[in-house]
Structure formats: C-alpha cells, structure tokens
Tab-separated table of C-alpha atoms in Angstrom:
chain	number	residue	atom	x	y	z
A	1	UNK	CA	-13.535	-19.209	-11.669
A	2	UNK	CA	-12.327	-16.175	-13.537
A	3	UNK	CA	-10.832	-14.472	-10.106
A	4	UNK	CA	-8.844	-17.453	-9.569
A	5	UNK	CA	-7.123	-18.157	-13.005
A	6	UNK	CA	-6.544	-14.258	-12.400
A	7	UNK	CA	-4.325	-14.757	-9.143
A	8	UNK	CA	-2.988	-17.824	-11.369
A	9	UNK	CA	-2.283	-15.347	-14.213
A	10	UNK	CA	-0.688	-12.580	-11.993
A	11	UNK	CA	1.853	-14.956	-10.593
A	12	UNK	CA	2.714	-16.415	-13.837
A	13	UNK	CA	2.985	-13.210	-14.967
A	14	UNK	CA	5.469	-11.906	-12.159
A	15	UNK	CA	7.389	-15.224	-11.825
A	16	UNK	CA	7.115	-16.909	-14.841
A	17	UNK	CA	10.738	-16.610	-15.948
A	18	UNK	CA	11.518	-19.166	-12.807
A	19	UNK	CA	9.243	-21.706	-13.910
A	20	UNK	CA	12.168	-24.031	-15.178
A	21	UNK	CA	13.961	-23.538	-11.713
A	22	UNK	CA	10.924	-23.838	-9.862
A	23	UNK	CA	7.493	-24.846	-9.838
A	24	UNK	CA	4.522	-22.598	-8.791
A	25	UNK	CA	1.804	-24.188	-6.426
A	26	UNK	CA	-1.575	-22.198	-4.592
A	27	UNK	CA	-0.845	-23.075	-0.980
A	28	UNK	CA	-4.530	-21.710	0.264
A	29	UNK	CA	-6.986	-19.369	-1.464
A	30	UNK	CA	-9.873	-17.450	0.009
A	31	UNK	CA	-13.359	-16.144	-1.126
A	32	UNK	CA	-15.191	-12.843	-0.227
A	33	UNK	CA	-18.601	-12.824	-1.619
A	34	UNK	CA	-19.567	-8.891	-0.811
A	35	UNK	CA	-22.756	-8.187	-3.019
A	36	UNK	CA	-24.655	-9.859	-6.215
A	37	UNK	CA	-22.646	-10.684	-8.956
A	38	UNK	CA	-25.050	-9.785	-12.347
A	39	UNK	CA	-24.043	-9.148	-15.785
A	40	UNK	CA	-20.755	-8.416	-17.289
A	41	UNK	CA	-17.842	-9.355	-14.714
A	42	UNK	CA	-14.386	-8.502	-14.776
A	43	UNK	CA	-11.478	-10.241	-12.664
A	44	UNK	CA	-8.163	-8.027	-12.312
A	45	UNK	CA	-5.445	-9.457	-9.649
A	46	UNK	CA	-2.038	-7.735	-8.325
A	47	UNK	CA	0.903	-8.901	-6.183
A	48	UNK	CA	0.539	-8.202	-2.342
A	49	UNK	CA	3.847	-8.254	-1.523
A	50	UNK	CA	7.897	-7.263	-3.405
A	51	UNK	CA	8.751	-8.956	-6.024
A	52	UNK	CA	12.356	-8.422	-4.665
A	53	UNK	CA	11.886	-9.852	-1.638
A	54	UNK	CA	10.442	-12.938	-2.871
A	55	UNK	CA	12.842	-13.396	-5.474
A	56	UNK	CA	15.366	-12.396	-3.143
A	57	UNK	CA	14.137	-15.492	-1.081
A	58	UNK	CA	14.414	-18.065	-3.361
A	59	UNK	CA	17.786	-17.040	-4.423
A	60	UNK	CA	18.292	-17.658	-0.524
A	61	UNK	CA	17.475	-21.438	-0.607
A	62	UNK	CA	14.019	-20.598	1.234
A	63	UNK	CA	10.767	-21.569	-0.468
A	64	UNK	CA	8.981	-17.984	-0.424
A	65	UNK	CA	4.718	-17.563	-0.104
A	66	UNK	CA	3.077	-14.837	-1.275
A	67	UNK	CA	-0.510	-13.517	-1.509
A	68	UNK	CA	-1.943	-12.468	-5.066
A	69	UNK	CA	-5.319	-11.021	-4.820
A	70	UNK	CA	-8.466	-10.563	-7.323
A	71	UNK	CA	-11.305	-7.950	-7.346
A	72	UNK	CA	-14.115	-8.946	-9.179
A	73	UNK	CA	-16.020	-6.026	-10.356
A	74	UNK	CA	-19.391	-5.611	-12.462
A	75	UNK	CA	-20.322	-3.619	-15.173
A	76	UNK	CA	-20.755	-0.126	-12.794
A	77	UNK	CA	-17.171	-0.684	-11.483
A	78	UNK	CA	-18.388	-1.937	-8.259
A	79	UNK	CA	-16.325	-4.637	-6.668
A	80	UNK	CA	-18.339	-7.689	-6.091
A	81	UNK	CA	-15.886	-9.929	-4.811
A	82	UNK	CA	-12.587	-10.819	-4.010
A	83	UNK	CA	-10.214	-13.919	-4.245
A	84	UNK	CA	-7.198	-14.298	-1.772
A	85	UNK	CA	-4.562	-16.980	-3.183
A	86	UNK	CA	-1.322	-17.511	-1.461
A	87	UNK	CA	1.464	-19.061	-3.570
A	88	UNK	CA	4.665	-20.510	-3.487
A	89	UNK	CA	7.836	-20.998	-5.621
A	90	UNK	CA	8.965	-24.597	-5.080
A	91	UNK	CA	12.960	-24.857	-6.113
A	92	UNK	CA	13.169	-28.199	-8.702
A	93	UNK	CA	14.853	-30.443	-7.062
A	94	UNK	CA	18.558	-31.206	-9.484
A	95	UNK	CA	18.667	-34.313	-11.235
C-alpha cells in the first residue's frame, strides 16, 4: 500500500498546484513483486516523464498521462518491488 500512496504522493507533489484547474485520477497501475519483502520497507517514487511536457499539454486543451513509478526497498537497500501508476490531469470542466 505504501508504493502506491507513493506514486499518489509524487504526482501531488509535481502537479499539485493544478489541482483547482484539474483533477488528478490513476488511469492503470502495475505490480512487480521481485524478491521477499521482510522487515523495515521503504517506498520512494519519481516522475517518468517532463514535467514540461505534461504541463505543456494541458495548457494545450489535451488531457496528458503520465507514469510515476515506486521502488520498494528493504532494510539492505535492495529493491523488492516496484509499483507502475499511470496518471492523468483531468481539466474541471467551467461552471
């Protein structure tokens, strides 16, 4: 659960400024289990993509996706897992 409020936390982070424009939805999100997951975890996520471009896109008129992804690592650093989560930035529609 951690990895995904990270990619969550990341685009808030990034885009968060636009939230009374727009409003920010996960379109899909993906799971890579690569090894045991024991003891202390951590969750850190970064934009895959230009935050330029995307804004860049929505000042456009277009309704721009883009992927945030998560490492989960354990205690020794190693990463035990990842989370994928594409996102969008719906415009608000004008009252």
């Amino acid at each position: 659960a951690a990895a995904e409020l990270a990619t969550g936390a990341a685009a808030l982070a990034t885009f968060g400024d636009l939230l009374g424009e727009t409003t920010l939805l996960p379109v899909t999100a993906t799971i890579d289990f690569l090894s045991i997951a024991l003891g202390p975890l951590t969750a850190t996520a970064k934009l895959n993509g230009n935050e330029a471009e995307i804004r860049a896109e929505l000042a456009a008129g277009k309704r721009p996706e883009f992927e945030v992804v998560s490492e989960i690592t354990n205690a020794e650093g190693k990463v035990t897992g990842r989370v994928r989560t594409v996102w969008t930035l719906k415009p608000n529609r004008k009252a």
